[in-house]
Short mmCIF file of C-alpha atoms in Angstrom, two decimals:
data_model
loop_
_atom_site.label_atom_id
_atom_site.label_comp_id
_atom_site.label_asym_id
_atom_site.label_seq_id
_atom_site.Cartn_x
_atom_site.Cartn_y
_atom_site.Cartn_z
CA UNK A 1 -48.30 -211.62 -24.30
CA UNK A 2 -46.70 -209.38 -26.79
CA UNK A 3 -48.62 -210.78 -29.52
CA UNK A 4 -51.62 -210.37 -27.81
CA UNK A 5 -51.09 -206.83 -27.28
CA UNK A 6 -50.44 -206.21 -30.72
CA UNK A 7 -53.21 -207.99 -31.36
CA UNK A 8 -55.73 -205.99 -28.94
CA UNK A 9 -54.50 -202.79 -30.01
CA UNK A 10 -55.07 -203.55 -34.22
CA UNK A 11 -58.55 -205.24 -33.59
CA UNK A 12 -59.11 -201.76 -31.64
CA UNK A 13 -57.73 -199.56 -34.56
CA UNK A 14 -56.54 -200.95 -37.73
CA UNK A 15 -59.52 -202.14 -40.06
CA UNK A 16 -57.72 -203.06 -42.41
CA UNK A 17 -55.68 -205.52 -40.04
CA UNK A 18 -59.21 -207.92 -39.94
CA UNK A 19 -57.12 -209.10 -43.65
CA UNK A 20 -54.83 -210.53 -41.54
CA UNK A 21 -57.64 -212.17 -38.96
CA UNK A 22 -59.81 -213.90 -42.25
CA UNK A 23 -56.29 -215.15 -43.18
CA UNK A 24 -55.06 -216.43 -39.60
CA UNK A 25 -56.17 -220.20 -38.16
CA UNK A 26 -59.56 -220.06 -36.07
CA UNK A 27 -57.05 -221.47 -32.81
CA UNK A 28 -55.56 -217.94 -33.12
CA UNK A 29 -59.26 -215.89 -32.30
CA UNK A 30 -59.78 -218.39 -30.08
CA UNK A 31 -56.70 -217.70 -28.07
CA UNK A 32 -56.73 -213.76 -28.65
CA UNK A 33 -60.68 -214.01 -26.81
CA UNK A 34 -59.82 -216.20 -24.30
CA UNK A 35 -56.80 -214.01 -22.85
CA UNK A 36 -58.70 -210.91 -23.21
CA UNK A 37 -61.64 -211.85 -21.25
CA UNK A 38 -58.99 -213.63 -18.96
CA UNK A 39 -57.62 -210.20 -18.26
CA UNK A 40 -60.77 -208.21 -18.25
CA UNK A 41 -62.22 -210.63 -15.78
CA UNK A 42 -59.29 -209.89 -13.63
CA UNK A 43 -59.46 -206.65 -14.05
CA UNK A 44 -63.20 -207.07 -12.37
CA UNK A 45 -62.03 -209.22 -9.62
CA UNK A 46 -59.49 -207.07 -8.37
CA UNK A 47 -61.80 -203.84 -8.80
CA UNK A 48 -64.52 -205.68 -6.99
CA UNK A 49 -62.67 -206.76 -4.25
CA UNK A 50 -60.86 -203.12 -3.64
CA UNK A 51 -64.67 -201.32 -4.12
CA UNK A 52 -66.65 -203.98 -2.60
CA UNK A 53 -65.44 -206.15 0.44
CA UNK A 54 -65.66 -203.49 3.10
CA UNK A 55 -69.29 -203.07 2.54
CA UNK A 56 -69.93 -206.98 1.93
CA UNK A 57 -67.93 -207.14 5.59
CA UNK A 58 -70.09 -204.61 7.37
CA UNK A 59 -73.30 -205.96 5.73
CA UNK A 60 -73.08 -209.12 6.81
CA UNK A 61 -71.85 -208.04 9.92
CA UNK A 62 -74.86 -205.99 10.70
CA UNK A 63 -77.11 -208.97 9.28
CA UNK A 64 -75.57 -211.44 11.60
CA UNK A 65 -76.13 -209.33 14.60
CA UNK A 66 -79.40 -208.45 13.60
CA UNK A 67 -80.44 -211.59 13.40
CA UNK A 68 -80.24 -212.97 16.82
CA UNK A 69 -81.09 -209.88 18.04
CA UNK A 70 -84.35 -210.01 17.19
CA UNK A 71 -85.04 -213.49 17.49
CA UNK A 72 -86.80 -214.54 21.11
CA UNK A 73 -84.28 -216.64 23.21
CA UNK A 74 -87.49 -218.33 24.57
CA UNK A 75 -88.83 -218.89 20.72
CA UNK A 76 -89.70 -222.15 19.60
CA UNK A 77 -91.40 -221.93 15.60
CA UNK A 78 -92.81 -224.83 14.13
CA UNK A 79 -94.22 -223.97 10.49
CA UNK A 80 -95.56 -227.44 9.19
CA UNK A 81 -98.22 -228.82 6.71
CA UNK A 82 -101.03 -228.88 8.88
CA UNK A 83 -100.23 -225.39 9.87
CA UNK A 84 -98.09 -223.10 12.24
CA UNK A 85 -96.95 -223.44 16.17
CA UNK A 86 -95.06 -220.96 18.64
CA UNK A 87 -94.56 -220.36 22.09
CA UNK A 88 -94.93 -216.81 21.42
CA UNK A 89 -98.40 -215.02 21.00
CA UNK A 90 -98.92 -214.11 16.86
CA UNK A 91 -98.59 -212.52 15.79
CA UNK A 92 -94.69 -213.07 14.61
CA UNK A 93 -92.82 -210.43 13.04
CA UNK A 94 -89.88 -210.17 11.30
CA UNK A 95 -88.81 -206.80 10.40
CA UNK A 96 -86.71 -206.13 7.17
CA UNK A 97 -83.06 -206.03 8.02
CA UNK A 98 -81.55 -203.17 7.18
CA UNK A 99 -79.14 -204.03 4.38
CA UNK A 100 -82.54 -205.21 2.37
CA UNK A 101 -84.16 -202.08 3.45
CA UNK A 102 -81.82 -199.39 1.84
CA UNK A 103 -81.60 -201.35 -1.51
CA UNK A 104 -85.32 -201.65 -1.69
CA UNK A 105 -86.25 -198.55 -0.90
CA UNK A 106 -86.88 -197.00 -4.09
CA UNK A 107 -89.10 -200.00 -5.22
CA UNK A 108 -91.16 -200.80 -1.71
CA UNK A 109 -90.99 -197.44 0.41
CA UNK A 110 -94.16 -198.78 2.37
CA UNK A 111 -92.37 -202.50 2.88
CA UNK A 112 -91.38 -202.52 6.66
CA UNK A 113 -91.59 -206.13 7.51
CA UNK A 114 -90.06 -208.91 6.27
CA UNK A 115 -92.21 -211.78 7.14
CA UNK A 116 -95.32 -211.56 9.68
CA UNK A 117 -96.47 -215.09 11.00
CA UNK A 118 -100.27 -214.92 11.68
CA UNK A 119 -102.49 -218.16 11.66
CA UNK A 120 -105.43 -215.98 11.02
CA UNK A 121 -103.86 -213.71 8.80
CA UNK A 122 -105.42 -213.72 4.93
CA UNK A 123 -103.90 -211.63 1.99
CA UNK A 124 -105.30 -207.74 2.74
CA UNK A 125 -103.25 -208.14 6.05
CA UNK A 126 -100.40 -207.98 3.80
CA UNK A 127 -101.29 -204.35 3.23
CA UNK A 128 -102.10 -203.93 7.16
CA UNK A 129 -98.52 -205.04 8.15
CA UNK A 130 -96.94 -203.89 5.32
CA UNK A 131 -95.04 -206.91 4.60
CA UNK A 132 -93.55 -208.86 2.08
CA UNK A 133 -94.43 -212.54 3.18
CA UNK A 134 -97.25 -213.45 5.19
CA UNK A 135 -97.54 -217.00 6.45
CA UNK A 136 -100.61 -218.12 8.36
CA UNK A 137 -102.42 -221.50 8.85
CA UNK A 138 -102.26 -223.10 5.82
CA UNK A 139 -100.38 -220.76 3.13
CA UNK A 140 -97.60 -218.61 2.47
CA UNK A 141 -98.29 -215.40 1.06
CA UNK A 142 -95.71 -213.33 -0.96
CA UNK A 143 -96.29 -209.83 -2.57
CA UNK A 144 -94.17 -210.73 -5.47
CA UNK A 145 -94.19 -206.85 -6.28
CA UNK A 146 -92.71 -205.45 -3.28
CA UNK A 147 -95.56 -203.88 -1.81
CA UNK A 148 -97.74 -202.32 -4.07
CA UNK A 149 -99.22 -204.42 -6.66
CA UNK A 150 -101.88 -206.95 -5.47
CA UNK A 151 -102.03 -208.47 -8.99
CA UNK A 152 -98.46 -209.48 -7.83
CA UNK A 153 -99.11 -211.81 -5.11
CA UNK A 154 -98.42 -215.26 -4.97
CA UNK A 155 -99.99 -217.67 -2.46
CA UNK A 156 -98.61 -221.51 -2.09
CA UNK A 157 -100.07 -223.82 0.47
CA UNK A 158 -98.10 -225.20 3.55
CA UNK A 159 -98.61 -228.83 2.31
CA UNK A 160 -95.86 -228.17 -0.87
CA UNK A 161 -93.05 -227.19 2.03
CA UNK A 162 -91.51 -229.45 4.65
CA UNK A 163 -91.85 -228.87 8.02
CA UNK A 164 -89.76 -226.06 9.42
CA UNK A 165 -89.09 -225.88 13.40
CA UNK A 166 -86.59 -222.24 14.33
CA UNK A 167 -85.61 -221.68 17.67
CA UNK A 168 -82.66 -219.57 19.38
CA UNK A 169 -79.81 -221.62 18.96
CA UNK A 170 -80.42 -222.71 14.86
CA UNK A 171 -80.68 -218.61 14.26
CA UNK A 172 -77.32 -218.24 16.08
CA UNK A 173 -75.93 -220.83 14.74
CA UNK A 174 -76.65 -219.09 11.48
CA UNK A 175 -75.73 -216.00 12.33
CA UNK A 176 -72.42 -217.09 12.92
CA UNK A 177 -72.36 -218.78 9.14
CA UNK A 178 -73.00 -215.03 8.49
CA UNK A 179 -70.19 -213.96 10.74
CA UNK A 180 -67.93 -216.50 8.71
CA UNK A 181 -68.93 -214.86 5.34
CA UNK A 182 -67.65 -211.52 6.55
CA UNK A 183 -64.45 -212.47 7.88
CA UNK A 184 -64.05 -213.72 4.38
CA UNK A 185 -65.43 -210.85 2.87
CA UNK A 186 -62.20 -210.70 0.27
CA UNK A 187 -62.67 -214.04 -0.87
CA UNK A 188 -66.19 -214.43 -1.00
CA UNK A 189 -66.47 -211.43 -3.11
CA UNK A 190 -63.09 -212.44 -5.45
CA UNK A 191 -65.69 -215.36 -5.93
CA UNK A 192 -68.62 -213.85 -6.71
CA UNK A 193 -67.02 -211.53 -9.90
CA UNK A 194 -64.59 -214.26 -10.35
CA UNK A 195 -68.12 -216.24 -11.41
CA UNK A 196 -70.02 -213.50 -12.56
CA UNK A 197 -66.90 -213.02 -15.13
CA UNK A 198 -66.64 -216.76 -16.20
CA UNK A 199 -70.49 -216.91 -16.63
CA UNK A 200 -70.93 -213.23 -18.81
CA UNK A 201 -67.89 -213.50 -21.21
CA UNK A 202 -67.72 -217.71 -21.66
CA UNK A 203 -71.10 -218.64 -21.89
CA UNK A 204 -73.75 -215.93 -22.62
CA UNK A 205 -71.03 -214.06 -24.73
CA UNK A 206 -69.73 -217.01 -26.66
CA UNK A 207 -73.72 -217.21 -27.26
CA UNK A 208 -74.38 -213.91 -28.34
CA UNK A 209 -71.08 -214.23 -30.75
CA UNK A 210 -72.54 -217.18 -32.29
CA UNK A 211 -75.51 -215.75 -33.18
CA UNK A 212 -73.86 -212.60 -34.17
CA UNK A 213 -71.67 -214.51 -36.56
CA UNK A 214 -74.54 -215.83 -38.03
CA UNK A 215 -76.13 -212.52 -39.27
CA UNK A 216 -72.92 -211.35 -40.40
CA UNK A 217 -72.25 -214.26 -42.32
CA UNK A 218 -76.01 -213.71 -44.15
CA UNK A 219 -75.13 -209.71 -44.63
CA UNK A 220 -71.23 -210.07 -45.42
CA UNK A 221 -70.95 -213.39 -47.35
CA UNK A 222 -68.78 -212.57 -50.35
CA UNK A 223 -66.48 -211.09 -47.78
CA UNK A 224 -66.12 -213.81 -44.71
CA UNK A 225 -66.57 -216.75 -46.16
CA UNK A 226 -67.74 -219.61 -43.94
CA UNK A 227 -69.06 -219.58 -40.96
CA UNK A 228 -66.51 -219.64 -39.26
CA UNK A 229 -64.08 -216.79 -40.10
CA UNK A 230 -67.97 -214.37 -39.58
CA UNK A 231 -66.89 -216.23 -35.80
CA UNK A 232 -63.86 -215.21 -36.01
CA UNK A 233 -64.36 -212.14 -37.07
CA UNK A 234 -66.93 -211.13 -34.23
CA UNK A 235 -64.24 -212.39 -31.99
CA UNK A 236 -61.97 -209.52 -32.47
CA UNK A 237 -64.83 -206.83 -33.17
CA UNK A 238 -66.34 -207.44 -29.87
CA UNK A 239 -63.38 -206.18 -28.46
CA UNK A 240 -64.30 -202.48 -28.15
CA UNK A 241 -67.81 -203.31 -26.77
CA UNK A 242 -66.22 -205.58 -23.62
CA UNK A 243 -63.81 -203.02 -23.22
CA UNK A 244 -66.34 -200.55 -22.73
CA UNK A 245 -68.53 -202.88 -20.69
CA UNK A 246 -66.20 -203.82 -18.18
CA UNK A 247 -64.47 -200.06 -17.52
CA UNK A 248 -68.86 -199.40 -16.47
CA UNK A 249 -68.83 -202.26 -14.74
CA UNK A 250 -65.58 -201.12 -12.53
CA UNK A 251 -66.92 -197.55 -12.40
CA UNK A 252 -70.02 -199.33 -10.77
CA UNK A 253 -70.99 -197.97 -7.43
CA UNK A 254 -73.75 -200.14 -7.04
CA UNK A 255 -73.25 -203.89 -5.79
CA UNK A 256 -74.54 -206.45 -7.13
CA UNK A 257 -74.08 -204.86 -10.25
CA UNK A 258 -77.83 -204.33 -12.28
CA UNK A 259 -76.78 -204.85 -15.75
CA UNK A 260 -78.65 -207.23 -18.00
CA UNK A 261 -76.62 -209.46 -20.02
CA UNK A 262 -76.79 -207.59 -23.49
CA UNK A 263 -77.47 -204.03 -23.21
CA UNK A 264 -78.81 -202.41 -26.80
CA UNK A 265 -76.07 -199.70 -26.59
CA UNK A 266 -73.25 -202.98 -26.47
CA UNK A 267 -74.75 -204.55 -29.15
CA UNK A 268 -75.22 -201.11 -31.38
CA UNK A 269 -71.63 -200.19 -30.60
CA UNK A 270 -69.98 -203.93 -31.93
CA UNK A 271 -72.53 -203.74 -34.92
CA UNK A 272 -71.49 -200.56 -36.08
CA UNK A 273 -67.58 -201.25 -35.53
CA UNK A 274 -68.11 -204.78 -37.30
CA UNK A 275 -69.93 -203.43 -40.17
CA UNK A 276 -67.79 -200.33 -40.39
CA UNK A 277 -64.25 -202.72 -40.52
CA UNK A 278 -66.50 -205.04 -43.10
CA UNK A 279 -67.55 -201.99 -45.60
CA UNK A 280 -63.70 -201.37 -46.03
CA UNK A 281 -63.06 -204.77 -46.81
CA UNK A 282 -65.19 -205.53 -49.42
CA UNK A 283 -63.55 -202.23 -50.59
CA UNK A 284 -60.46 -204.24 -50.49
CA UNK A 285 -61.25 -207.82 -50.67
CA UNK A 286 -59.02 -210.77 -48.90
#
């Protein structure tokens, strides 16, 4: 670990130290990435969990309850290809639970049900329930725009699902999946950064790096070389961006976390530091 510290700190502040990286066997970048995103991902877990599992807890909670709350005990739902059944009068409604309902309520302020079940219902009641899906005797209709946009809506006949039947006792048994979740809630969200981590830095980023390499290679030839030491190269110079990345993503108060997988500012910011340690080195050549 002490080499890898030494490491992190020169790719973070000694140019002239990428010398030594153009020199150094592509097993040792390798490495050197692989522990740092290692420890970042860590870093994310552990934040996540501390920031993150009481509210994944309560959510679920409330969800679970919610669910059977609302739900007829005397309910029995058939939703099949040749169309829809109850033992209820329609029409059905499901209102929005509440966890969806804060989060979306800068997008769909007029949303307020979740799913109405209507076997005469046709798109404009979509409007007159204010809902999100609509399902009635031989299509489901979703306002793919959450309530506003009727260019947005998607409609897909009852024939391309299978038959659905709901009653009391598959709801609670659900629920208490839900209830399992947030008893859990530690875990469940150590998994979901723990994958979120493994995804971002080994596969998109190891993506993004190889195409990165590739322009550098084209702009900085007489400096790296091959292929593979422009790889190598990015390797260490992405270092500052991640760093930065993942001390936003901890300072996060928003869960999930909205970030798309290469923001312009992260790819500006390792640019710049690349070409900036390159410039000196074709100053001073390997």
């Amino acid at each position: 670990m002490q080499t890898f510290f030494r490491t992190f700190i020169l790719s973070l502040t000694r140019p002239t130290y990428y010398k030594d990286i153009l020199q150094a066997r592509f097993r040792f970048s390798i490495k050197y990435y692989i522990v740092l995103s290692s420890l970042l991902i860590l870093v994310s877990i552990i934040a996540g969990v501390i920031n993150y599992s009481a509210s994944v807890k309560a959510d679920f909670t409330v969800t679970a309850k919610e669910l059977v709350q609302d739900f007829p005990a005397d309910l029995v739902l058939t939703i099949a290809p040749g169309g829809i059944t109850a033992t209820k009068d329609f029409p059905l409604i499901a209102q929005i639970p509440s966890v969806l309902m804060r989060s979306w309520t800068a997008s769909a302020s007029n949303l307020q049900n979740l799913v109405v079940i209507d076997p005469d219902g046709e798109i404009t009641d979509l409007e007159k329930y204010h809902a999100l899906i609509l399902i009635n005797n031989s299509h489901i209709i979703v306002n793919n725009g959450l309530g506003g946009n009727g260019e947005s809506i998607q409609s897909t006949p009852l024939r391309d699902f299978p038959e659905i039947r709901l009653d009391y006792p598959k709801m609670h048994q659900f629920s208490q999946t839900l209830v399992f979740i947030a008893h859990y809630a530690c875990a469940f969200t150590a998994g979901y950064f723990a994958l979120m981590g493994l995804v971002s830095f080994f596969i998109w980023r190891v993506l993004y790096l190889a195409v990165f390499a590739f322009g550098l290679r084209l702009i900085y030839k007489s400096t790296v070389g091959t292929y593979a030491k422009a790889f190598q190269m990015s390797l260490h110079s992405v270092t500052l961006p991640i760093l930065i990345s993942t001390t936003l993503e901890v300072a996060s108060t928003v869960f999930p976390i909205p970030a798309s997988l290469f923001p312009g500012w992260f790819m500006v910011v390792h640019a710049l530091f690349t070409f900036s340690v390159l410039g000196r080195l074709e100053k001073h050549p390997v």
